[in-house]
Coordinates of C-alpha atoms and ligand atoms in Angstrom, one line a residue:
Chain A
M1 CA 18.1 -16.0 31.0
N2 CA 16.5 -17.0 27.7
R3 CA 18.6 -15.5 24.9
L4 CA 15.7 -15.8 22.4
A5 CA 12.8 -14.5 24.6
I6 CA 11.3 -11.3 23.2
N7 CA 8.5 -9.0 24.1
L8 CA 6.7 -7.7 21.0
N9 CA 4.0 -5.0 21.5
G10 CA 3.6 -6.1 25.1
V11 CA 3.3 -9.8 24.2
D12 CA 5.9 -12.3 25.5
F13 CA 7.3 -14.8 23.0
K14 CA 9.6 -17.6 24.1
N15 CA 11.5 -17.2 20.9
P16 CA 11.2 -14.8 17.9
V17 CA 10.2 -17.5 15.4
I18 CA 6.6 -17.4 14.1
A19 CA 4.9 -19.6 11.5
A20 CA 3.9 -17.4 8.6
S21 CA 0.2 -17.1 7.7
G22 CA -1.2 -19.5 5.2
T23 CA 1.6 -22.0 5.4
Y24 CA 0.9 -23.5 8.8
G25 CA -2.9 -23.6 8.8
F26 CA -4.2 -23.4 12.4
G27 CA -1.3 -25.5 13.6
R28 CA -3.0 -28.8 13.9
E29 CA -1.2 -30.5 11.0
Y30 CA 2.3 -29.6 12.1
N31 CA 1.5 -30.6 15.6
E32 CA 1.4 -34.1 14.2
F33 CA 5.2 -33.8 13.5
Y34 CA 6.2 -32.0 16.8
P35 CA 4.6 -29.9 19.5
I36 CA 4.0 -26.5 17.9
S37 CA 4.6 -25.0 21.3
R38 CA 8.3 -25.1 20.4
L39 CA 7.7 -22.1 18.1
G40 CA 7.3 -18.6 19.5
G41 CA 4.1 -17.8 17.6
I42 CA 1.7 -18.8 14.9
S43 CA 0.1 -16.5 12.4
C44 CA -3.0 -18.3 11.5
K45 CA -4.3 -18.8 7.9
G46 CA -5.7 -15.5 6.6
M47 CA -9.4 -15.2 7.6
T48 CA -12.3 -13.3 6.3
I49 CA -15.7 -12.5 7.9
R50 CA -17.4 -15.2 5.9
E51 CA -16.2 -18.6 4.6
K52 CA -14.2 -18.3 1.4
L53 CA -13.7 -21.2 -1.0
G54 CA -10.6 -19.8 -2.7
N55 CA -9.4 -20.2 -6.3
P56 CA -9.7 -23.2 -8.6
P57 CA -6.6 -25.5 -8.7
P58 CA -3.8 -25.7 -9.7
R59 CA -2.9 -23.3 -6.9
I60 CA 0.8 -23.8 -6.8
A61 CA 3.7 -23.7 -9.2
E62 CA 7.4 -24.2 -8.5
T63 CA 10.0 -21.5 -9.4
P64 CA 13.8 -21.6 -9.1
D65 CA 14.2 -21.6 -5.3
G66 CA 10.7 -20.7 -4.7
I67 CA 7.0 -21.1 -5.4
L68 CA 3.9 -19.2 -6.7
N69 CA 0.6 -19.7 -4.9
S70 CA -2.9 -18.7 -5.7
V71 CA -4.9 -20.1 -2.8
G72 CA -7.2 -17.1 -2.7
L73 CA -7.7 -17.0 1.0
Q74 CA -9.7 -20.2 1.4
N75 CA -10.8 -20.2 5.0
P76 CA -13.8 -21.3 7.1
G77 CA -14.6 -17.8 8.2
V78 CA -13.6 -16.1 11.4
E79 CA -16.4 -17.4 13.6
H80 CA -15.6 -21.0 12.7
F81 CA -12.0 -20.3 13.7
I82 CA -13.0 -18.7 17.0
E83 CA -15.3 -21.6 17.8
H84 CA -13.3 -24.6 16.6
D85 CA -9.6 -23.8 16.3
L86 CA -8.8 -21.0 18.8
P87 CA -9.7 -22.9 21.9
W88 CA -7.3 -25.7 20.9
L89 CA -4.6 -23.2 19.9
K90 CA -4.9 -21.4 23.2
Q91 CA -3.9 -24.6 25.0
Q92 CA -0.7 -25.0 23.0
D93 CA 1.5 -22.5 24.8
I94 CA 2.2 -20.5 21.6
V95 CA 1.4 -16.8 20.8
V96 CA -1.7 -16.9 18.6
I97 CA -1.9 -14.2 15.9
A98 CA -5.1 -13.9 13.9
N99 CA -4.4 -12.9 10.3
I100 CA -7.4 -11.0 8.9
A101 CA -8.4 -9.8 5.5
G102 CA -11.4 -8.4 3.7
S103 CA -12.5 -7.0 0.4
T104 CA -14.5 -4.0 1.7
E105 CA -14.0 -1.5 4.5
E106 CA -17.2 -3.0 6.1
D107 CA -15.6 -6.5 6.0
Y108 CA -12.5 -5.3 7.7
A109 CA -14.5 -3.5 10.4
A110 CA -16.6 -6.5 11.0
I111 CA -13.8 -9.0 11.3
A112 CA -11.8 -6.6 13.5
E113 CA -14.7 -6.5 16.0
K114 CA -14.8 -10.3 16.1
V115 CA -11.1 -10.8 16.8
N116 CA -11.1 -8.0 19.3
A117 CA -13.7 -9.9 21.3
S118 CA -11.8 -13.2 21.0
D119 CA -8.9 -14.8 22.9
V120 CA -6.3 -14.2 20.2
D121 CA -3.0 -12.6 21.5
M122 CA -2.4 -10.4 18.5
V123 CA -3.9 -9.4 15.2
E124 CA -2.0 -9.3 11.9
L125 CA -3.9 -7.2 9.4
N126 CA -3.4 -8.4 5.8
I127 CA -3.8 -5.5 3.5
S128 CA -1.6 -7.1 1.0
C129 CA -2.9 -10.4 -0.3
P130 CA -2.5 -10.4 -4.1
N131 CA -4.8 -13.3 -4.7
V132 CA -8.2 -11.7 -4.1
K133 CA -9.6 -9.8 -7.0
A134 CA -11.4 -6.9 -5.4
G135 CA -9.7 -5.2 -2.5
G136 CA -6.9 -7.1 -0.8
A137 CA -3.9 -5.9 -2.7
A138 CA -5.6 -2.6 -3.6
F139 CA -5.8 -1.6 0.0
G140 CA -2.1 -2.2 0.5
T141 CA -0.7 -0.4 -2.5
S142 CA -1.3 3.2 -1.7
P143 CA -0.3 4.9 1.6
D144 CA -3.8 6.5 2.0
C145 CA -5.7 3.3 1.5
A146 CA -3.4 1.4 3.8
A147 CA -3.7 4.0 6.5
N148 CA -7.5 4.1 6.1
I149 CA -7.9 0.4 6.6
T150 CA -5.4 0.4 9.5
R151 CA -7.4 3.2 11.2
I152 CA -10.7 1.4 10.8
V153 CA -9.3 -1.8 12.2
R154 CA -7.5 0.0 15.0
E155 CA -10.7 1.6 16.1
K156 CA -12.7 -1.6 16.0
C157 CA -10.0 -3.7 17.6
P158 CA -8.6 -1.6 20.5
N159 CA -7.7 -4.5 22.8
K160 CA -5.2 -6.4 20.7
P161 CA -1.7 -5.4 19.5
L162 CA -2.0 -4.7 15.8
M163 CA 0.6 -5.8 13.3
V164 CA 0.0 -4.7 9.7
K165 CA 1.4 -6.9 7.0
L166 CA 2.8 -5.1 4.0
S167 CA 2.8 -5.9 0.4
P168 CA 6.1 -5.7 -1.5
N169 CA 4.2 -5.0 -4.8
V170 CA 4.5 -1.2 -4.3
T171 CA 6.8 1.6 -5.3
S172 CA 7.9 2.6 -1.8
I173 CA 7.2 0.2 1.0
S174 CA 8.6 2.6 3.6
E175 CA 6.0 5.2 2.7
I176 CA 3.3 2.6 3.3
A177 CA 4.9 1.6 6.6
K178 CA 5.0 5.2 7.8
A179 CA 1.4 5.7 6.8
V180 CA 0.2 2.7 8.8
E181 CA 2.4 3.6 11.8
A182 CA 0.7 7.0 11.8
A183 CA -2.7 5.3 11.6
G184 CA -2.1 3.3 14.8
A185 CA -0.3 0.1 13.8
D186 CA 1.8 -1.3 16.7
S187 CA 4.2 -3.2 14.4
V188 CA 4.6 -4.1 10.7
S189 CA 5.3 -7.4 9.2
L190 CA 6.8 -7.8 5.7
I191 CA 7.0 -9.1 3.1
N192 CA 3.9 -10.7 1.7
T193 CA 4.3 -12.5 -1.6
L194 CA 5.5 -10.9 -4.8
L195 CA 3.2 -11.2 -7.8
G196 CA 4.5 -13.7 -10.4
M197 CA 3.5 -15.9 -13.2
R198 CA 4.7 -19.2 -14.9
I199 CA 3.6 -20.6 -18.2
D200 CA 3.6 -24.3 -19.3
I201 CA 5.4 -24.2 -22.7
R202 CA 3.7 -27.4 -23.7
T203 CA 0.1 -26.3 -23.2
R204 CA 0.9 -22.5 -23.5
R205 CA -1.2 -22.0 -20.5
P206 CA -0.3 -20.5 -17.1
I207 CA 0.4 -23.2 -14.6
L208 CA -1.8 -21.5 -12.1
K209 CA -5.5 -21.6 -12.9
N210 CA -5.6 -18.0 -11.5
N211 CA -3.0 -17.1 -14.1
K212 CA -1.0 -15.1 -11.5
G213 CA 0.1 -15.9 -8.0
G214 CA 2.2 -14.8 -5.1
M215 CA 5.9 -15.7 -5.1
S216 CA 7.7 -16.8 -1.9
G217 CA 10.6 -19.0 -0.8
P218 CA 14.4 -18.5 -0.8
A219 CA 14.3 -16.7 -4.1
V220 CA 12.6 -13.6 -2.5
F221 CA 14.9 -13.4 0.5
P222 CA 17.2 -10.6 -0.7
I223 CA 14.2 -8.5 -1.6
A224 CA 12.8 -9.1 1.8
V225 CA 16.0 -8.2 3.6
R226 CA 16.3 -4.9 1.6
M227 CA 12.7 -4.0 2.4
V228 CA 12.9 -4.8 6.1
N229 CA 16.0 -2.6 6.3
E230 CA 14.3 0.3 4.6
V231 CA 11.3 0.0 6.8
Y232 CA 13.3 -0.4 9.9
N233 CA 15.0 2.9 9.1
A234 CA 11.7 4.6 8.3
V235 CA 9.5 3.7 11.4
K236 CA 9.8 3.5 15.1
I237 CA 7.5 0.6 15.7
P238 CA 8.9 -3.0 15.6
V239 CA 9.3 -4.7 12.2
I240 CA 8.7 -8.5 11.8
G241 CA 10.7 -9.9 8.9
L242 CA 9.7 -12.6 6.6
G243 CA 10.2 -13.8 3.0
G244 CA 12.4 -16.7 2.0
I245 CA 13.8 -17.4 5.4
A246 CA 15.0 -21.1 5.4
T247 CA 18.0 -21.3 7.7
W248 CA 19.2 -19.8 11.0
Q249 CA 21.7 -17.8 9.1
D250 CA 18.9 -16.2 7.1
A251 CA 17.0 -15.5 10.3
I252 CA 20.1 -13.8 11.9
E253 CA 20.6 -11.8 8.7
M254 CA 16.9 -10.7 8.8
V255 CA 17.3 -9.6 12.4
L256 CA 20.5 -7.6 11.5
A257 CA 18.4 -5.9 8.8
G258 CA 16.0 -4.7 11.4
A259 CA 13.6 -7.5 12.3
S260 CA 12.5 -7.9 15.9
A261 CA 10.9 -11.2 15.1
I262 CA 10.8 -13.4 12.0
Q263 CA 8.3 -15.6 10.3
V264 CA 8.9 -18.8 8.4
G265 CA 6.6 -19.9 5.6
T266 CA 7.6 -21.7 2.4
A267 CA 10.6 -23.3 4.0
M268 CA 8.2 -25.5 6.0
F269 CA 7.2 -27.2 2.7
T270 CA 10.8 -28.3 2.1
D271 CA 11.4 -29.2 5.7
P272 CA 8.6 -29.1 8.3
Y273 CA 11.2 -28.9 11.0
A274 CA 12.8 -25.8 9.5
P275 CA 11.6 -23.4 12.3
L276 CA 13.0 -25.7 15.0
H277 CA 16.4 -25.8 13.2
I278 CA 16.3 -22.1 12.9
I279 CA 15.5 -21.6 16.7
E280 CA 18.4 -23.9 17.6
G281 CA 20.9 -22.3 15.3
M282 CA 20.0 -18.8 16.4
D283 CA 20.4 -19.8 20.0
E284 CA 23.9 -21.3 19.3
Y285 CA 24.9 -18.2 17.4
L286 CA 24.0 -15.9 20.3
E287 CA 25.8 -18.1 22.7
E288 CA 29.0 -18.3 20.6
N289 CA 28.9 -14.5 20.2
N290 CA 28.2 -13.8 23.8
I291 CA 25.0 -12.0 23.1
D292 CA 22.6 -12.0 26.0
N293 CA 19.5 -11.4 24.0
I294 CA 18.5 -11.4 20.4
A295 CA 17.1 -7.9 20.9
E296 CA 20.7 -6.6 20.9
L297 CA 21.1 -7.7 17.3
V298 CA 18.0 -6.0 15.8
G299 CA 19.0 -3.6 13.1
G300 CA 22.7 -4.2 13.8
V301 CA 23.8 -4.1 10.2
K302 CA 26.3 -1.3 9.7
L303 CA 25.5 0.2 6.4
W304 CA 28.3 1.4 4.2
Chain B
M1 CA 2.2 -37.9 16.2
K2 CA 0.7 -39.0 13.0
Y3 CA 3.4 -37.8 10.6
T4 CA 7.1 -38.6 10.5
Q5 CA 10.1 -37.3 8.6
E6 CA 12.4 -40.2 8.0
L7 CA 15.8 -40.5 6.3
C8 CA 15.5 -43.8 4.4
P9 CA 18.4 -45.5 2.8
I10 CA 17.6 -46.9 -0.7
I11 CA 18.1 -50.7 -0.4
Q12 CA 17.0 -51.7 -3.9
K13 CA 16.7 -49.8 -7.1
D14 CA 15.1 -51.3 -10.2
T15 CA 14.5 -49.9 -13.7
L16 CA 11.0 -51.1 -14.8
N17 CA 11.3 -49.4 -18.2
R18 CA 13.2 -46.5 -19.7
T19 CA 11.4 -43.9 -17.6
T20 CA 10.0 -45.8 -14.7
F21 CA 11.9 -46.7 -11.5
S22 CA 11.2 -48.7 -8.4
F23 CA 12.9 -47.8 -5.1
V24 CA 12.7 -50.0 -2.0
V25 CA 13.7 -47.9 1.0
K26 CA 14.4 -48.9 4.6
S27 CA 11.9 -47.5 7.1
E28 CA 11.5 -48.0 10.8
K29 CA 9.1 -45.3 11.8
A30 CA 6.9 -44.3 8.9
V31 CA 6.1 -47.9 7.9
Q32 CA 4.6 -48.7 11.3
T33 CA 1.2 -47.0 10.6
M34 CA 1.2 -47.1 6.8
Q35 CA -1.9 -48.1 4.8
P36 CA -2.2 -49.0 1.1
G37 CA -3.2 -45.9 -0.9
Q38 CA -1.3 -43.5 1.3
F39 CA 1.6 -41.5 0.0
A40 CA 4.9 -39.9 1.0
N41 CA 6.4 -36.5 0.1
L42 CA 9.9 -37.0 -1.2
R43 CA 12.6 -34.4 -0.8
V44 CA 14.4 -33.6 -4.1
A45 CA 17.9 -32.1 -3.9
G46 CA 17.8 -28.5 -5.0
K47 CA 14.0 -28.2 -5.1
T48 CA 11.8 -26.1 -2.8
L49 CA 8.9 -28.5 -3.2
R50 CA 8.8 -32.2 -2.3
R51 CA 7.3 -34.7 -4.7
P52 CA 4.2 -36.7 -3.7
I53 CA 4.6 -40.4 -4.6
S54 CA 2.2 -43.2 -3.6
V55 CA 3.2 -46.1 -1.5
C56 CA 3.4 -49.1 -3.9
G57 CA 4.0 -51.6 -1.2
F58 CA 5.5 -51.9 2.3
N59 CA 6.3 -54.5 5.0
R60 CA 6.1 -53.6 8.6
E61 CA 8.0 -56.6 9.9
E62 CA 10.8 -56.3 7.4
G63 CA 10.9 -52.5 7.6
W64 CA 10.7 -51.4 4.1
I65 CA 8.5 -49.2 1.8
R66 CA 8.4 -49.3 -2.0
F67 CA 7.9 -46.4 -4.4
V68 CA 7.4 -46.7 -8.2
F69 CA 7.6 -43.5 -10.1
E70 CA 8.0 -42.2 -13.6
I71 CA 10.2 -39.4 -14.8
R72 CA 7.8 -36.5 -15.6
G73 CA 9.9 -33.4 -15.1
E74 CA 13.0 -32.1 -13.4
G75 CA 12.2 -33.4 -9.9
T76 CA 11.5 -37.0 -10.8
A77 CA 14.5 -36.9 -13.1
I78 CA 16.7 -36.0 -10.1
L79 CA 15.1 -38.7 -8.0
A80 CA 15.7 -41.2 -10.8
R81 CA 19.5 -40.5 -10.6
M82 CA 19.6 -41.6 -6.9
N83 CA 21.1 -45.0 -6.3
E84 CA 21.2 -47.8 -3.7
G85 CA 22.9 -46.6 -0.6
D86 CA 21.7 -43.0 -1.1
T87 CA 19.2 -41.6 1.5
L88 CA 15.7 -40.5 0.6
D89 CA 14.2 -37.9 2.9
I90 CA 10.5 -38.7 3.2
L91 CA 7.4 -37.3 5.0
A92 CA 5.0 -40.1 5.6
P93 CA 2.5 -41.7 5.9
L94 CA 0.3 -39.0 4.3
G95 CA -3.3 -38.9 3.4
N96 CA -6.0 -41.5 3.7
G97 CA -5.5 -44.9 2.0
F98 CA -8.0 -47.4 0.6
A99 CA -10.4 -49.1 3.0
I100 CA -9.3 -52.7 2.6
D101 CA -11.8 -55.5 3.0
P102 CA -10.4 -58.6 1.3
T103 CA -13.6 -60.6 1.7
E104 CA -15.2 -58.3 -0.9
K105 CA -15.0 -58.8 -4.7
A106 CA -13.0 -55.8 -5.8
V107 CA -12.1 -54.4 -9.2
F108 CA -9.0 -52.3 -9.5
V109 CA -8.6 -49.9 -12.4
G110 CA -5.2 -48.4 -13.1
G111 CA -4.0 -46.1 -15.8
G112 CA -0.2 -45.5 -16.5
I113 CA 1.6 -44.3 -13.4
G114 CA -1.6 -44.6 -11.4
V115 CA -1.0 -48.4 -11.4
P116 CA 1.6 -48.6 -8.6
P117 CA -0.6 -47.8 -5.6
L118 CA -3.1 -50.5 -6.7
L119 CA -0.4 -53.2 -6.2
G120 CA -0.3 -52.9 -2.5
A121 CA -4.0 -52.3 -2.2
S122 CA -5.0 -55.3 -4.3
A123 CA -2.5 -57.8 -2.7
P124 CA -4.7 -58.8 0.3
Y125 CA -7.6 -59.5 -2.0
G126 CA -5.9 -62.4 -3.8
E127 CA -8.3 -64.1 -6.1
N128 CA -11.1 -61.7 -5.1
A129 CA -9.3 -59.0 -7.1
T130 CA -9.8 -58.2 -10.8
V131 CA -7.1 -55.8 -11.9
L132 CA -7.6 -53.8 -15.1
L133 CA -4.6 -51.9 -16.3
G134 CA -4.3 -49.4 -19.1
F135 CA -1.0 -48.3 -20.7
R136 CA 0.1 -46.3 -23.8
N137 CA 1.8 -49.3 -25.4
M138 CA 3.5 -52.6 -24.6
R139 CA 6.7 -51.0 -23.5
A140 CA 4.9 -48.9 -20.8
I141 CA 3.5 -52.0 -19.1
I142 CA 4.7 -52.2 -15.5
L143 CA 4.0 -54.5 -12.5
S144 CA 1.5 -56.8 -14.3
D145 CA 3.4 -59.9 -13.4
E146 CA 3.4 -58.9 -9.7
F147 CA -0.4 -58.4 -9.7
E148 CA -0.7 -61.9 -11.2
A149 CA 1.6 -63.4 -8.6
N150 CA -0.8 -62.1 -5.9
G151 CA -3.5 -64.2 -7.5
A152 CA -5.5 -61.4 -9.2
D153 CA -7.3 -61.8 -12.5
V154 CA -5.2 -59.3 -14.6
R155 CA -6.4 -57.8 -17.9
I156 CA -4.5 -55.2 -19.9
A157 CA -5.4 -52.6 -22.4
T158 CA -3.0 -50.5 -24.5
D159 CA -3.9 -47.3 -26.4
D160 CA -2.1 -48.5 -29.6
G161 CA -3.1 -52.2 -29.3
S162 CA 0.5 -53.4 -29.0
Y163 CA -0.6 -55.7 -26.1
G164 CA -3.9 -56.9 -24.8
H165 CA -7.2 -55.1 -25.5
H166 CA -6.8 -52.3 -28.1
G167 CA -8.4 -49.3 -26.5
F168 CA -9.2 -47.9 -23.1
V169 CA -9.1 -49.6 -19.8
T170 CA -12.6 -48.3 -19.1
Q171 CA -13.9 -50.6 -21.9
L172 CA -12.3 -53.6 -20.0
L173 CA -14.2 -52.3 -16.9
A174 CA -17.6 -52.4 -18.7
Q175 CA -16.8 -55.9 -20.0
R176 CA -15.8 -57.2 -16.5
L177 CA -18.9 -55.7 -14.9
D178 CA -21.1 -57.3 -17.6
E179 CA -19.6 -60.7 -16.7
A180 CA -20.1 -60.6 -13.0
P181 CA -21.0 -58.1 -10.2
C182 CA -18.5 -56.7 -7.8
D183 CA -18.7 -54.9 -4.4
V184 CA -16.3 -52.1 -4.9
I185 CA -14.1 -50.4 -7.5
Y186 CA -10.8 -48.8 -6.8
A187 CA -9.2 -46.5 -9.4
C188 CA -6.1 -44.5 -9.9
G189 CA -4.9 -42.8 -13.0
P190 CA -5.4 -39.8 -15.2
T191 CA -8.5 -37.7 -14.4
P192 CA -10.3 -38.4 -17.7
M193 CA -10.0 -42.1 -16.9
L194 CA -11.2 -41.6 -13.3
K195 CA -14.2 -39.7 -14.6
L196 CA -15.3 -42.5 -16.9
V197 CA -14.7 -45.1 -14.2
A198 CA -16.8 -43.0 -11.8
A199 CA -19.6 -42.7 -14.3
E200 CA -19.6 -46.4 -15.0
A201 CA -19.7 -47.2 -11.3
E202 CA -22.5 -44.7 -10.6
Q203 CA -24.6 -46.0 -13.4
R204 CA -24.4 -49.5 -12.1
G205 CA -24.7 -48.5 -8.4
I206 CA -21.3 -49.8 -7.4
R207 CA -19.2 -48.1 -4.6
C208 CA -16.2 -46.5 -6.2
M209 CA -13.1 -45.0 -4.6
V210 CA -10.7 -42.9 -6.7
S211 CA -7.2 -41.7 -5.9
L212 CA -6.7 -38.1 -7.1
E213 CA -3.6 -36.1 -7.9
E214 CA -3.1 -32.4 -7.4
R215 CA 0.0 -30.2 -7.1
M216 CA 1.1 -29.9 -3.5
G217 CA 2.9 -27.7 -1.1
C218 CA 3.0 -28.9 2.5
G219 CA 1.5 -32.4 1.9
V220 CA -0.3 -32.4 5.2
G221 CA -3.4 -30.1 4.9
A222 CA -1.9 -26.8 6.2
C223 CA -1.4 -24.7 3.0
L224 CA -4.6 -25.5 1.2
V225 CA -3.0 -25.5 -2.3
C226 CA -4.0 -29.1 -3.3
A227 CA -7.7 -28.2 -3.7
C228 CA -10.2 -30.6 -5.3
K229 CA -13.8 -29.6 -5.9
T230 CA -16.2 -31.8 -3.9
K231 CA -19.9 -31.9 -3.1
R232 CA -21.1 -31.6 0.5
E233 CA -23.9 -33.7 1.8
D234 CA -26.4 -30.9 1.2
G235 CA -25.2 -30.8 -2.5
S236 CA -23.3 -27.5 -2.2
E237 CA -19.8 -27.4 -3.6
T238 CA -16.6 -26.8 -1.7
Y239 CA -12.8 -27.4 -2.0
R240 CA -11.3 -30.2 0.0
H241 CA -7.7 -31.2 -0.1
V242 CA -6.1 -34.1 -1.8
C243 CA -3.2 -34.5 0.7
K244 CA -5.4 -34.6 3.8
N245 CA -8.9 -35.5 2.9
G246 CA -7.7 -37.8 0.1
P247 CA -5.9 -38.8 -2.0
V248 CA -8.6 -41.5 -2.0
F249 CA -12.1 -40.1 -2.3
D250 CA -15.5 -41.6 -2.8
S251 CA -16.2 -40.9 -6.5
R252 CA -19.7 -39.5 -5.7
E253 CA -18.1 -36.8 -3.6
V254 CA -15.9 -35.5 -6.4
V255 CA -17.1 -32.7 -8.8
W256 CA -15.7 -33.8 -12.1
E257 CA -14.7 -30.8 -14.3
Ligands
FAD1 C1 -1.1 -38.3 -4.0 C2 -0.2 -38.4 -5.2 C3 0.4 -39.7 -5.5 C4 1.3 -39.8 -6.6 N1 1.9 -41.0 -6.8 C5 2.7 -41.2 -7.8 C6 3.4 -42.5 -8.0 O1 3.2 -43.4 -7.2 N2 4.2 -42.5 -9.1 C7 4.5 -41.5 -9.9 O2 5.3 -41.6 -10.8 N3 3.9 -40.3 -9.8 C8 3.0 -40.1 -8.7 N4 2.4 -38.9 -8.6 C9 2.7 -37.8 -9.5 C10 4.0 -37.2 -9.1 O3 3.9 -36.5 -7.9 C11 4.4 -36.2 -10.2 O4 4.6 -36.8 -11.4 C12 5.7 -35.4 -9.8 O5 5.4 -34.6 -8.7 C13 6.3 -34.6 -11.0 O6 7.4 -33.9 -10.5 P1 8.5 -33.4 -11.6 O7 9.4 -32.5 -10.8 O8 9.1 -34.5 -12.3 O9 7.6 -32.6 -12.6 P2 7.5 -31.0 -12.9 O10 6.4 -30.8 -13.8 O11 8.9 -30.4 -13.1 O12 7.0 -30.5 -11.4 C14 6.7 -29.2 -11.1 C15 5.8 -29.1 -9.9 O13 4.5 -29.6 -10.2 C16 4.2 -30.8 -9.4 N5 3.5 -31.8 -10.3 C17 3.7 -32.0 -11.6 N6 2.9 -33.0 -12.0 C18 2.2 -33.4 -11.0 C19 1.2 -34.4 -10.7 N7 0.7 -35.2 -11.7 N8 0.7 -34.5 -9.5 C20 1.1 -33.8 -8.5 N9 2.1 -32.8 -8.6 C21 2.6 -32.6 -9.8 C22 5.5 -31.3 -8.9 O14 5.4 -32.0 -7.7 C23 6.3 -30.0 -8.7 O15 5.9 -29.3 -7.6 C24 1.5 -38.7 -7.5 C25 0.9 -37.5 -7.2 C26 0.1 -37.4 -6.1 C27 -0.6 -36.0 -5.9
FMN2 C1 0.4 -21.2 0.3 C2 0.5 -19.9 0.9 C3 -0.6 -19.2 1.5 C4 -0.4 -18.0 2.0 N1 -1.5 -17.4 2.6 C5 -1.4 -16.2 3.3 C6 -2.5 -15.6 4.0 O1 -3.6 -16.2 4.1 N2 -2.3 -14.4 4.6 C7 -1.1 -13.8 4.5 O2 -1.0 -12.7 5.1 N3 -0.1 -14.3 3.9 C8 -0.2 -15.5 3.2 N4 0.9 -16.0 2.6 C9 2.2 -15.3 2.6 C10 3.1 -15.8 3.6 O3 2.6 -15.6 4.9 C11 4.5 -15.0 3.5 O4 4.2 -13.6 3.6 C12 5.2 -15.3 2.2 O5 5.0 -16.6 1.8 C13 6.7 -15.0 2.3 O6 7.3 -15.8 3.3 P1 8.1 -17.2 2.9 O7 9.0 -16.9 1.8 O8 8.8 -17.6 4.2 O9 7.0 -18.1 2.6 C14 0.8 -17.3 2.0 C15 1.9 -17.9 1.4 C16 1.8 -19.2 0.9 C17 3.0 -19.8 0.3
FES3 S1 -0.4 -29.7 0.0 FE1 -0.8 -28.3 1.6 S2 -2.9 -28.6 2.0 FE2 -2.4 -30.2 0.6

């Protein structure tokens, strides 16, 4: 039996390691290093109903053990994805998750209808992107707004398992998680990036042209573990954990905190093979500890 | 598979001046498909992000790649402390290089640390290459003897006049183009320099390829952080990406800001 195989919201994954949205494009580039089918799933670059050009550069700054980004959801629009990228992705033996975003309720409804009618395996609803001025973050920061958008998307997208991606830039992430659960989410993924800023002391200007950006990478890992554990204890639906995972040890820790699956993002920039090393290391850990399936470890942390 | 991660032992380290270093590293895989003008993303111990560095030269038969880089901040300072025998972790070959046609008359314009990628690109051109190099001062001059050894007509400008032409390398470009025509211009250096080179080329109707820099994440086109504003054929503007669509762009495609 495959120790790493999981079923998430009715979808079979060969392993619980998913490429995080925005760091892996639509998979084609990393497929030039290794077959991306070795991963369990791919959450595609966040998409909007129409093409978005994104923010002016520089869009990235380094931080101690992490980065800030301000891409601003540059994407070719959902129809372009469905026409040009999805057919290719569907041939790669990997679970395809469409990550969707919008700046108005109408946008969310429209994109939800499009992905509902497409071949994607799951939908990840981004109500938490901090890089888009109107909307995005605002939708994710109050339980009512988060629930409202989830309900709209749930209604327009009844055929796909719906994962809602949560923002850490909130007072109580478990309140938001409970709200989206009640509004029909099948699972929640967290965390999106934490808002941050860096200043070049020579020019006295922010390094990012957008001034602020979303922080990710190993530096945010302890925050992500804490939030995943809180949410795991607050909801009944599966939790997908991400934020700073770079090694298999991090991945196991995240599973113990309560994650049924994990996503890897920024670590890919340091090492494109990071997800493969994580999969291998998790499998060895399970074997050494005589654990038949990763599901047995989920939420296994014994709190003091 | 277009991209490789390779662990490359440093076989030769040279100090070109106080802040500029040359590494020759052993490569079996990445060198096989490498083209001049492409770059590699170098892993830096303790840093989340790799550092993009152009390929200065390479040899497929002998199995080596050369990088020349300047200390600019923490990452390049850490790289500079590496020594012969240490292993460099590279992702390569990345991006699109220069389209080389050595039968053409080509003018290469380099500014500062934009000079190294032009060495490998100009080598096949021999005497068909004019190489115009701009530096802050005499002490900052690098690689000029190597360009000469390849047969190129090499001319140098320094900002402070301590060597060669006193002024900007773009003035040398105007002089050179007044003397005789050329088929193509290749340029790499600071953006203000590239902008002037592009304007000069456009005014004279000469094809011009520029190698751009932008801060990078993945280095392969997946994360979309290394955006550069470009014009589409219909004239509308968009962002393309230096790591995947570049670093070499046709200067007419770039929106200079
Ligand atoms: C395609 C390409 C080819 C390059 N080729 C060379 C070369 O051959 N030789 C050379 O000396 N330099 C080259 N550079 C510039 C080199 O990448 C930067 O000087 C280097 O990344 C600075 O790192 P640092 O840690 O020392 O500086 P820091 O300022 O501490 O770096 C902080 C972050 O900003 C990024 N960054 C800072 N300056 C630049 C820059 N100018 N371009 C891109 N990212 C930057 C760093 O990569 C890092 O992520 C090239 C850049 C690009 C994009
Ligand atoms: C360059 C970049 C682009 C991102 N784009 C998106 C996006 O489009 N949609 C989204 O939901 N999250 C996006 N994210 C957030 C990541 O998916 C992830 O939530 C975050 O980076 C934390 O995980 P990590 O530390 O493993 O990277 C992006 C992150 C980065 C670094
Ligand atoms: S660095 Fe990721 S797209 Fe260029």
